[in-house]
Each structure stands twice: as C-alpha cells, then as structure tokens.
Coordinates of C-alpha atoms in Angstrom, one line a residue:
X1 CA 11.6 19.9 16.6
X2 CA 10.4 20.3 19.7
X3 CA 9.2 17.7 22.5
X4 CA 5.9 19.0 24.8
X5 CA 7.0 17.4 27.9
X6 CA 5.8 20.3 29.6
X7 CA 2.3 18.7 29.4
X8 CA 3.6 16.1 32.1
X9 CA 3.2 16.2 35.9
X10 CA 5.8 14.3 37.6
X11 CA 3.7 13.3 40.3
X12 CA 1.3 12.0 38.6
X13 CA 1.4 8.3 37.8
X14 CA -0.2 8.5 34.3
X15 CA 2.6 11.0 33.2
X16 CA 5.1 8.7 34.4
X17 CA 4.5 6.4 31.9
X18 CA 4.5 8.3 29.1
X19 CA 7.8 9.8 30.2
X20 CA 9.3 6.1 30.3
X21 CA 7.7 5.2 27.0
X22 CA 8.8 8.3 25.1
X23 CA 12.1 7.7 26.5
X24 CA 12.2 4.2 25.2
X25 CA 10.9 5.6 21.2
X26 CA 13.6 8.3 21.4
X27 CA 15.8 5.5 20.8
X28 CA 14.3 3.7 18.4
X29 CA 11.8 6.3 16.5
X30 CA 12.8 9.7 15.0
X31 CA 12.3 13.0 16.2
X32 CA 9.6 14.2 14.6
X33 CA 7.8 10.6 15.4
X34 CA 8.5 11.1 19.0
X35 CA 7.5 15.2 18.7
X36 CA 4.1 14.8 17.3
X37 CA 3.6 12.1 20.3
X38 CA 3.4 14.9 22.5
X39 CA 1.6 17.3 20.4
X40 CA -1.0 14.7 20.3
X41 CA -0.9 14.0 24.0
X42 CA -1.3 17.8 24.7
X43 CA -4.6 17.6 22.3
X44 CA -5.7 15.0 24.2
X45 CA -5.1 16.1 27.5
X46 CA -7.4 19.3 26.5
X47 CA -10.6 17.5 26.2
X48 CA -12.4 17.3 29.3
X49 CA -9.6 17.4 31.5
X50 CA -8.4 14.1 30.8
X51 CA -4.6 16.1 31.2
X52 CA -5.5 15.5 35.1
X53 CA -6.4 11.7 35.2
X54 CA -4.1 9.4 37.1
X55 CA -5.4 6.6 35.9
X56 CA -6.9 6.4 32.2
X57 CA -10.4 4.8 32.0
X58 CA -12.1 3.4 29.1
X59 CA -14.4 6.7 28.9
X60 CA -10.9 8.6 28.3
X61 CA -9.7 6.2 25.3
X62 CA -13.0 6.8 23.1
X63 CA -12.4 10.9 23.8
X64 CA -9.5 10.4 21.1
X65 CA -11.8 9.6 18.6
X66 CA -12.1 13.4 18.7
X67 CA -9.1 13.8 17.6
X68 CA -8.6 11.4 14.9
X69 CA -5.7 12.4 13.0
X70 CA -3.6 11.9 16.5
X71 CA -5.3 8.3 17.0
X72 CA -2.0 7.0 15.3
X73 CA 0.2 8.0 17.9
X74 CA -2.2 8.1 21.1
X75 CA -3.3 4.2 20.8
X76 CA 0.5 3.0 20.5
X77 CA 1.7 4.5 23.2
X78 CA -1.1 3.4 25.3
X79 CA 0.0 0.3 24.4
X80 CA 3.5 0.2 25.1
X81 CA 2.6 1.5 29.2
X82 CA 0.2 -1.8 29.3
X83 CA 3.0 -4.3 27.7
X84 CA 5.8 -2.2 29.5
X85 CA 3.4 -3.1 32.6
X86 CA 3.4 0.1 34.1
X87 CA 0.7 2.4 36.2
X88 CA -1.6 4.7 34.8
X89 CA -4.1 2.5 32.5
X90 CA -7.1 0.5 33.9
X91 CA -8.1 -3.4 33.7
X92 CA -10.8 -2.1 31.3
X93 CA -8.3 0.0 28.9
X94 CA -5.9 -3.1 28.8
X95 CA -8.7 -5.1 27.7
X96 CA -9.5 -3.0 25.0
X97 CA -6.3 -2.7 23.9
X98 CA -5.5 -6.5 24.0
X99 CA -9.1 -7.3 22.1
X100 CA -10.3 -4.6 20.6
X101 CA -12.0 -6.3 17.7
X102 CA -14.3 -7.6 20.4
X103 CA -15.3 -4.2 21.1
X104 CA -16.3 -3.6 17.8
X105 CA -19.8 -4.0 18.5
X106 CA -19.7 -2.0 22.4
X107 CA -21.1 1.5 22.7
X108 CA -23.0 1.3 19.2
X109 CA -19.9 1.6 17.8
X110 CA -18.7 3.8 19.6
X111 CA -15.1 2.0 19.2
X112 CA -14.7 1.6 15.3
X113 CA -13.3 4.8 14.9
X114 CA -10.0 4.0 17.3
X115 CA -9.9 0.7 16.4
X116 CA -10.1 1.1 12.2
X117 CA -7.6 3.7 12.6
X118 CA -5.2 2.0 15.1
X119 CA -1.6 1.8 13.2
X120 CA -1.1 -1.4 15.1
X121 CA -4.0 -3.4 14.7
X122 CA -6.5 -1.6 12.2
X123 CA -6.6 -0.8 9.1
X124 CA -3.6 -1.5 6.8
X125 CA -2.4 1.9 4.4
X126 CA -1.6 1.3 0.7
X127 CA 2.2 1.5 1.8
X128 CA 1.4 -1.7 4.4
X129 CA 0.0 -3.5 2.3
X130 CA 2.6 -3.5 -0.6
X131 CA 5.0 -3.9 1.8
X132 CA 3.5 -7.5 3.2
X133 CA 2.4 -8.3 -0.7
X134 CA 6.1 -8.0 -1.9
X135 CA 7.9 -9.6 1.7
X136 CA 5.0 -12.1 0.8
X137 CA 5.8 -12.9 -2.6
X138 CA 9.1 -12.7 -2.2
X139 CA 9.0 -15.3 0.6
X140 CA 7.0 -18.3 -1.1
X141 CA 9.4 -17.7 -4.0
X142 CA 12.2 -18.5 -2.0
X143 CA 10.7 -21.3 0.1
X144 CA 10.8 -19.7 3.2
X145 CA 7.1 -20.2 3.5
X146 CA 4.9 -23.1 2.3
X147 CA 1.7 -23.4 0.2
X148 CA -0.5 -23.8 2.4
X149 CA 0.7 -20.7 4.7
X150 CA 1.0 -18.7 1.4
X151 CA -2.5 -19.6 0.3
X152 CA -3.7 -19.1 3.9
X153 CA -2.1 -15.7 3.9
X154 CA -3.7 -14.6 1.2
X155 CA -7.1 -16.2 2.3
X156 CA -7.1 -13.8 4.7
X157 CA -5.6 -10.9 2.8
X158 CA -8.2 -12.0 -0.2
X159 CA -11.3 -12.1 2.2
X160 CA -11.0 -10.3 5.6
X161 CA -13.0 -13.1 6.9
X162 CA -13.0 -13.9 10.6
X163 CA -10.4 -16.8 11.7
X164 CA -13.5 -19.1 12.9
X165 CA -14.7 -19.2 9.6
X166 CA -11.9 -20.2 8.1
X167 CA -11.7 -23.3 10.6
X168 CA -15.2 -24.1 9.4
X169 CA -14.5 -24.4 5.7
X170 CA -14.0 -27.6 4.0
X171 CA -12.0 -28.4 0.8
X172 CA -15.5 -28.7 -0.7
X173 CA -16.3 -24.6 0.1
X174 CA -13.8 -24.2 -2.7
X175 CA -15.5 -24.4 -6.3
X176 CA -13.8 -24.3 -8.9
X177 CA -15.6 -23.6 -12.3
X178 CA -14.3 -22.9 -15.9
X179 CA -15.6 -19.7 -16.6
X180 CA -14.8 -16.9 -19.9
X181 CA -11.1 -16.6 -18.7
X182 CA -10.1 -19.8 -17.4
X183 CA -10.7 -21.7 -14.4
X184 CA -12.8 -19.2 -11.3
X185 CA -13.1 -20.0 -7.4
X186 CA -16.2 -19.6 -5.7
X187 CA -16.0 -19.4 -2.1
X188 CA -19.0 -20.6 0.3
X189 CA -18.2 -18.6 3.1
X190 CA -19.9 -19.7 6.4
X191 CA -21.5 -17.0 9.1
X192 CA -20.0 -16.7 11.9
X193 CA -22.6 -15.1 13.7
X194 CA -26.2 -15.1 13.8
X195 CA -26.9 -18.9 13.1
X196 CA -30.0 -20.7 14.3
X197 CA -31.3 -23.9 14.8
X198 CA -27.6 -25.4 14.6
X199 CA -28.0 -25.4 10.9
X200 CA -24.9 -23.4 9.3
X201 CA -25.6 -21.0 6.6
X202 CA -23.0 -19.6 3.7
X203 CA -22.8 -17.1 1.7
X204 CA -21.1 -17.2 -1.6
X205 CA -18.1 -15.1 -2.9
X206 CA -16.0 -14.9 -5.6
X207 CA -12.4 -15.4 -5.0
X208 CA -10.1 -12.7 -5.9
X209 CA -7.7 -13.3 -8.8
X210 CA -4.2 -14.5 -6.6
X211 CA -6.2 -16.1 -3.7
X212 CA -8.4 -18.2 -7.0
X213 CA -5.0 -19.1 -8.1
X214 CA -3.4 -20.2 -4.9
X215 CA -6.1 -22.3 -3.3
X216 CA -6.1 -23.8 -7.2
X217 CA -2.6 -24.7 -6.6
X218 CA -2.8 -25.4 -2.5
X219 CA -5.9 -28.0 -3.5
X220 CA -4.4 -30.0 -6.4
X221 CA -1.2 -30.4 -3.7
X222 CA -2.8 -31.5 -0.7
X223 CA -2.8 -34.9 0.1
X224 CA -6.5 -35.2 1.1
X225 CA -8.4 -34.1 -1.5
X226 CA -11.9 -35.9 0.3
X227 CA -14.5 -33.1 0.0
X228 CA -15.3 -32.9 4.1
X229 CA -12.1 -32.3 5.2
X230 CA -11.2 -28.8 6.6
X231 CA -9.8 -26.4 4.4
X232 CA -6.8 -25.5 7.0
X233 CA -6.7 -27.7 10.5
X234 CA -6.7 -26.3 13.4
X235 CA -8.9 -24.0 15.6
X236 CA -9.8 -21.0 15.2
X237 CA -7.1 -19.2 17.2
X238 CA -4.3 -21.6 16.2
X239 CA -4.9 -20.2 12.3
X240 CA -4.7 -17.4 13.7
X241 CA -1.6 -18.0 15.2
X242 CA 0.0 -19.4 12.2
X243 CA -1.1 -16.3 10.1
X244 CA 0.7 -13.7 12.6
X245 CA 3.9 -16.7 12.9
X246 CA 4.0 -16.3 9.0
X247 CA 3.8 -13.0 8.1
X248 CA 4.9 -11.1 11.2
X249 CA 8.6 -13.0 10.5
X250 CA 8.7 -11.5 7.0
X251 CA 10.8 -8.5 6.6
X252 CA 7.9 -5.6 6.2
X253 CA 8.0 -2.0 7.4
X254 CA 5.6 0.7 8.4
X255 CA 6.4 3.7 6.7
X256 CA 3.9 5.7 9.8
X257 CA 5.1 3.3 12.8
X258 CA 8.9 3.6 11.6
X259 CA 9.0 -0.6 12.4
X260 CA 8.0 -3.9 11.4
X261 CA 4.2 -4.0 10.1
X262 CA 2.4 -6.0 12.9
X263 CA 0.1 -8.6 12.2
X264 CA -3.7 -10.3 13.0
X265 CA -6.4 -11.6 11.0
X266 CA -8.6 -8.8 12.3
X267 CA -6.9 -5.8 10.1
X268 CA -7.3 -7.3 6.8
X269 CA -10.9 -7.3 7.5
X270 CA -10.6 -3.8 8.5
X271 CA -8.7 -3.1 5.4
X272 CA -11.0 -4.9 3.0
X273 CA -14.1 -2.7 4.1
X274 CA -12.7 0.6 4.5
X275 CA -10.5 0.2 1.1
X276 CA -14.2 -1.1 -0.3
X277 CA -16.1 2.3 1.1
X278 CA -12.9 4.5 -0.1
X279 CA -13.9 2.9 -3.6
X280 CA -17.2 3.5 -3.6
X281 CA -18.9 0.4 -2.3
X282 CA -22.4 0.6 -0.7
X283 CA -23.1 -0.1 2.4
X284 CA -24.6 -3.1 1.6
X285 CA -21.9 -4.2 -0.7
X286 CA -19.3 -3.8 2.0
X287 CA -21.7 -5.8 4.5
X288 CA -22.1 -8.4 2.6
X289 CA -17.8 -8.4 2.1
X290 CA -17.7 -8.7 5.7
X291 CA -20.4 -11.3 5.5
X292 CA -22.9 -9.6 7.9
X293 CA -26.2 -9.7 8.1
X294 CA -27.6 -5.9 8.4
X295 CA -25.6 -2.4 7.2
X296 CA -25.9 -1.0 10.9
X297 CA -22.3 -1.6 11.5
X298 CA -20.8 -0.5 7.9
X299 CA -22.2 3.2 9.1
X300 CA -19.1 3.0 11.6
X301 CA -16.5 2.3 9.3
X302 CA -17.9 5.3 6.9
X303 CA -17.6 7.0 10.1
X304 CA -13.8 6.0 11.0
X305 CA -12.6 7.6 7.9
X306 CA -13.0 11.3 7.6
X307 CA -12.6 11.3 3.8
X308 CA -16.7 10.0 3.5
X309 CA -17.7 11.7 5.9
X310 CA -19.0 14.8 3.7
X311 CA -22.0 13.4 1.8
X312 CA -22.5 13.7 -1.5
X313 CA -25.9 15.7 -1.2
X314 CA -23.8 18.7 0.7
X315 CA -21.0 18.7 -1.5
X316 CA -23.2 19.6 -4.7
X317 CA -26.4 19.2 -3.7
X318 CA -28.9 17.1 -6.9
X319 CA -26.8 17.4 -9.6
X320 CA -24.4 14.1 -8.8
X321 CA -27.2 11.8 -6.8
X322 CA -27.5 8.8 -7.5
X323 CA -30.8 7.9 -10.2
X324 CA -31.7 4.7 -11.6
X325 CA -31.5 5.6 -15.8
X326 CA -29.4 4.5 -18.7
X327 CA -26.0 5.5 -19.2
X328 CA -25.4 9.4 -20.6
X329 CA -21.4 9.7 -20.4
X330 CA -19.3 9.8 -23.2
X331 CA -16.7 6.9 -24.4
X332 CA -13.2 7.1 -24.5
X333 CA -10.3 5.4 -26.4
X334 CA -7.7 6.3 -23.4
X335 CA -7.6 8.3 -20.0
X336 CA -5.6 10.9 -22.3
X337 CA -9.1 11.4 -23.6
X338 CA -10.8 12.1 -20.7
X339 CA -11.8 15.5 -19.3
X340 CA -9.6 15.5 -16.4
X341 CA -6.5 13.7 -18.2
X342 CA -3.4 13.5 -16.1
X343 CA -5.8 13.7 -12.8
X344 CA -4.7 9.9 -11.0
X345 CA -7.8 11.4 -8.9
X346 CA -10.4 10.8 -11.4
X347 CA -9.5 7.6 -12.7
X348 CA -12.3 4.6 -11.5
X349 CA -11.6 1.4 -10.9
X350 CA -13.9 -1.7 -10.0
X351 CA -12.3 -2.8 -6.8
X352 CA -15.2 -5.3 -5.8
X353 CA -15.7 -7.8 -9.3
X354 CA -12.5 -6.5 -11.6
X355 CA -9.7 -6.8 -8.5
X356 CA -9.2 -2.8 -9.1
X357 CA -9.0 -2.9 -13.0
X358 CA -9.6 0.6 -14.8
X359 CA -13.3 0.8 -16.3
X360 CA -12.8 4.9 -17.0
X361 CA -12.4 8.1 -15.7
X362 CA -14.7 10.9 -13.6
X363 CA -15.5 14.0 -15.5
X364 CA -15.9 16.1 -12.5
X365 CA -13.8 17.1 -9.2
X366 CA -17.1 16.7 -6.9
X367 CA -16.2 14.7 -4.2
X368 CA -18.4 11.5 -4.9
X369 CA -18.5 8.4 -2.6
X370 CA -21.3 6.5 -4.5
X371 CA -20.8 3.1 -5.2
X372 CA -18.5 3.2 -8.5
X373 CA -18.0 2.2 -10.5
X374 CA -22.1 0.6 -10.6
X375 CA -23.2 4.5 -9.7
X376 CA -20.9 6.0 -12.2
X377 CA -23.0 4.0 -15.0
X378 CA -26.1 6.4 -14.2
X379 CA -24.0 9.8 -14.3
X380 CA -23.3 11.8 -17.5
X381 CA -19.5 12.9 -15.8
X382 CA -18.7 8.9 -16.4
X383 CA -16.6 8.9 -19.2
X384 CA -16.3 4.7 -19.6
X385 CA -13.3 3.6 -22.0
X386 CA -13.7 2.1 -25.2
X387 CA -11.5 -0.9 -24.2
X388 CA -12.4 -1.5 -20.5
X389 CA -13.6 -5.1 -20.2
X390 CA -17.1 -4.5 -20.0
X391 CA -18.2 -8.6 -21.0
X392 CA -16.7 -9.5 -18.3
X393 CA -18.1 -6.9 -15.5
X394 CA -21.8 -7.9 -17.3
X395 CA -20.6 -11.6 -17.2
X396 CA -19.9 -11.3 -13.1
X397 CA -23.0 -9.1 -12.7
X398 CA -25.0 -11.5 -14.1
X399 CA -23.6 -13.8 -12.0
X400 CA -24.1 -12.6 -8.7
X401 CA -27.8 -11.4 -9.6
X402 CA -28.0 -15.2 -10.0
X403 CA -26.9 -16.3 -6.6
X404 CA -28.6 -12.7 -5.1
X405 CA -31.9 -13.5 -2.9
X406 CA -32.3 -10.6 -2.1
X407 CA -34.6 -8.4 -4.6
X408 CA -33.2 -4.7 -3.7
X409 CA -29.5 -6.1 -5.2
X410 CA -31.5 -8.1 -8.1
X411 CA -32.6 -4.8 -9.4
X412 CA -29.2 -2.7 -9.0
X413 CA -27.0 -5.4 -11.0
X414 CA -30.5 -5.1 -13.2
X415 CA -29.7 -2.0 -14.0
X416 CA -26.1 -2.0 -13.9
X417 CA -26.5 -4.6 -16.8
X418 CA -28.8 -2.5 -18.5
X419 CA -26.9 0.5 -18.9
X420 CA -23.3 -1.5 -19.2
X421 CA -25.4 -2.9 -22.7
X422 CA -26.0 0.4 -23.6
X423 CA -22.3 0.8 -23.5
X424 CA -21.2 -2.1 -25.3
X425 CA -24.0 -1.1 -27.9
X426 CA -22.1 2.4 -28.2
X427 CA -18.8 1.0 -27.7
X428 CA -19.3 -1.4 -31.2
X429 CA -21.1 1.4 -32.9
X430 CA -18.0 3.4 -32.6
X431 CA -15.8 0.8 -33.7
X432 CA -18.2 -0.2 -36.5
X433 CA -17.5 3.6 -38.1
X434 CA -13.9 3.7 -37.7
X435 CA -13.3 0.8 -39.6
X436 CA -16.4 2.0 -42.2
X437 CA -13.6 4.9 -42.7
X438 CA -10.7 3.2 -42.8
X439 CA -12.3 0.8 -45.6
X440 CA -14.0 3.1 -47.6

C-alpha cells in the first residue's frame, strides 16, 4: 500500500497541512484509508493546477465535484486543516465547511454534489443508518435516552425536516386518526421558507410507521397535552443541539470514515431525498418530502448521485418510458416466481407510502429510475405479487389525492388507483380459480 506523498511541496503552506493531518489519521485510520487520501489528493491536484495553490479557495473546493468518488476523502481532510487551525484554507472554504447546508442553494447548485456526498455531514449509507437505528434502539431500551429525545430522533430520522420547523410545530400538528390498521399520524408540517403575508402555511404528511408510534407514545406521556403548545421547546438551534447531544453519544460507527458516525439534522434530510430518488421517487415526490415549493433543486440531488445520472431514455431508448395505461405485467405468488428470481436487484419496494415493503419484482435488468413502484404499474416487466398489500397502497393513494391540490399529482395517484384495481381484479380472479380446483 502505498502513500503519494510525493504530490507534496514542502514549501508550500497548503501541503503542510495535509502532511500534518495525514500524519495525525496514520494513527488512528488504516492504511489503505490513509493511501487512497493521497490518491485522491493527486486527482485533485491535476485539475486546473489546483496542485500549485497555497491557499485553497472556494473555486478549488467545487473542482472536486469532478471527481466524485474521491469527495469522501477530499472534504474530511479539508476539514481537519480548518479545526486543526492550520494555513492553507481561506475564510470562504471554512465557511463552507462549517455551514454547508447554507450553501445548498449558492452557485445553482453548484454545491449539492460535495455536500450530499460529504461522509461527514451528507448523506447517511445504508450501513450509517443501521448502525444509529440499532445504537438508537438499543439506547431507549436501556434508558439511556428519554422519550422525548427518542421520538425527537426519530422525527428527524422519520422526516428530514429542517430544525426550524420542528420548533414551529405544536402538539396539535400531530393527528392522530384510526385508520384500516390501527391508529395513523398525520403530520402538518409547516414551510420554512417562502411564507407571505406572516400567515404560515403546512403541508401534510403521513408519519412513517416508528415515528407514528413514538410521538403516539411521546403525546399520551407529556404532561401538557393543551393543543398550542410546541411539539419540542426550544429554538431552533437548541433542537438541534439536543439531536447531535443524543445521538452523537451513542456508540455508532462508520464503516467508510473508520470512526464514530457524526451527527446534524441536515443529513437525514439529505438521506431521505437521495434514498427517495435511488427508489424511484419523482422529482416532485421528493420535493414535496423535503417540503419545497418547486423541483428546481431536486435536479441537484439526481445530480449528486452518479447512479441516476444515465436516463432512462439512453439506456433503452422507448421501450421502458413511462405511459399513462392500465397495468400489463403478470402476478406472482412469490419472488421465486418472478423472472429474475434470486436477483435482490429486481425486487421493488414502496419506500414513500408502504415504509419500504415489497409490492413485486422487475422483469428486466434495464436500469430504470422511474418512480416505482407508481411507474412500475404502467410497465409489462412489473411482475406485482399476489400477496403484496395492495388495499392498503389504494387506501393511502386515495388518501393523499384527497389532501393533493395540485391537479398534475390528482391524476397520477388517478391512475395509479386505476391500474392497482386492475390488479386486485386479477389478483381475486386468480384466487377465485384455485379454490374452483381445489373444490371441484
């Protein structure tokens, strides 16, 4: 394993740095973590000369969004030169990396790309967040953290809102409803941004299955129970505080940092909307997640993540786009059924109303980032299962088409509906003639 400290100039006050920084994760990261450190130094340092700079501008940081699979290593060690205080990054590049959600919006989004992908405070991988669901669980079962920081934990982990709208929510913002399966949470999430005439608006949401069950649990405890009364006290930054106090104490680990998973409210909204796009979600879908008023930004996330970045339209031209018409796929009794059995690849979930429960499988190995599992209803490679709990996806359908103002997402659960009947019309239809045969 080899170290490219050849790429440094020992004059240079930049390259100083880094030599005291990769110094310091020699002793605390492995080889190989500290190797590719350099090898992704040396690609940086290739692009436009930025090898030569003594003192790293903010025009230098977005250059590694060339170089995205390196974005891992780059932005962490950028960050340990500015907490390490030491030479070689400017007022502007310390910014940045002290706030970068506020430069989400900067340089048309020019930004989402290193900050979505930033190991320390964007997105969280599949690994992260088991590791913080377990610690999390595991915690609240022992009494190490309370109620109300375990329901407030999972508010954020639930919703990816933004901490001022938690501080703006009141106990009445929480309905609770008896619905097919027991009691459901509707959220009325409040905008953070955008507002006018001092008059708040919401938007509503449905609560996830854990988070329904913890603020469930966290209301019937609390003390006040008076409908005006915040949700959690405190401002906006102190709930955030409390969210990094209680979860950055738990005992988590980062498989790709080698350490302790860090924590802030801003990377479980990163994590809800590109987990939401990686499953399929529409830009609008994924927008109205992250409760905000146009698409424009959602095109940034879908840019952050190489894996959409192919559309479907180049990867097989016609035959998979998405078309308005009934269901043509085929049912089946089990994924052993299904066409690419024993593929975890094709399997489709509904991460969005069903909290990531299996509705069927993908006939085809097309790479397909329509919004599935509401696309896959249209597409004869859909091969739905028999057994999938297809009352309830029509039931939750119907029910955001009934809050929905907005015609264009009227007419797509519309037709989601429609073609999810056609289903359940085949579904019984099949049942009806195996128990014809068994009986006769």
């Amino acid at each position: 394993m080899l170290l490219h400290l050849d790429i440094l100039d020992q004059e240079n006050p930049f390259h100083q740095a880094l030599f005291k920084v990769i110094c310091g994760t020699l002793s605390t990261h492995s080889l190989q973590y500290n190797a590719t450190i350099t090898i992704s130094l040396r690609k940086w340092f290739s692009i436009e000369d930025c090898g030569q700079e003594e003192c790293i501008q903010i025009k230098h940081v977005s250059l590694i969004s060339k170089i995205p699979t390196y974005i891992a290593f780059i932005i962490p060690t950028l960050r340990r030169i500015k907490d390490q205080r030491l030479d070689g990054i400017s007022p502007e590049v310390i910014d940045f990396l002290d706030n970068d959600h506020k430069w989400e919006e900067k340089g048309n989004g020019a930004y989402y790309t290193l900050i979505t992908n930033d190991p320390i405070s964007g997105a969280l991988t599949d690994q992260e967040l088991s590791s913080i669901h377990g610690k999390l669980n595991y915690a609240y079962s022992k009494g190490t953290v309370s109620q109300e920081e375990y329901t407030l934990a999972w508010f954020f982990i639930g919703t990816g809102v933004r901490p001022v709208q938690v501080s703006r929510m009141v106990n009445s913002d929480v309905q609770i409803s008896e619905g097919a399966e027991g009691k459901e949470v509707t959220l009325r999430i409040p905008l953070a941004k955008g507002e006018g005439g001092g008059k708040t608006e919401y938007w509503l949401r449905r609560a996830p299955t854990v988070l329904a069950e913890c603020l469930i649990n966290y209301l019937d405890s609390r003390n006040d129970k008076s409908s005006d009364s915040k949700l959690f006290d405190g401002t906006p930054n102190s709930i955030g505080v409390r969210l990094m106090k209680t979860l950055n104490q738990l005992d988590t680990y980062s498989n790709r940092l080698e350490q302790r998973i860090p924590i802030t409210p801003y990377r479980f909204r990163y994590t809800l909307a590109t987990r939401a796009l990686a499953h399929g979600a529409s830009d609008f879908e994924v927008a109205r997640l992250l409760t905000h008023r146009s698409t424009s930004c959602i095109q940034f996330y879908r840019a952050s993540m190489p894996q959409l970045q192919n559309p479907i339209r180049q990867a097989i031209g016609k035959e998979m786009e998405f078309f308005a018409r009934a269901f043509q796929g085929r049912l089946i009794s089990s994924l052993d059924e299904s066409t690419r059995a024993g593929d975890d690849a094709s399997v489709i979930a509904d991460f969005l109303r069903l909290t990531g429960q299996t509705v069927g499988a993908c006939g085809t190995r097309a790479e397909c980032h329509q919004n599935a599992p509401i696309a896959c209803l249209y597409c004869h490679h859909f091969e739905p299962l028999i057994d999938a709990p297809w009352e309830t996806l029509m039931a939750s359908l119907k029910a955001d088409q009934d809050m929905e103002t907005d015609d264009r997402i009227r007419q797509i659960n519309h037709n989601a509906m429609s073609a999810i009947n056609e289903i359940i019309i085949a579904r019984d239809s099949k049942r009806a003639m195996t128990d014809n045969n068994i009986n006769g």
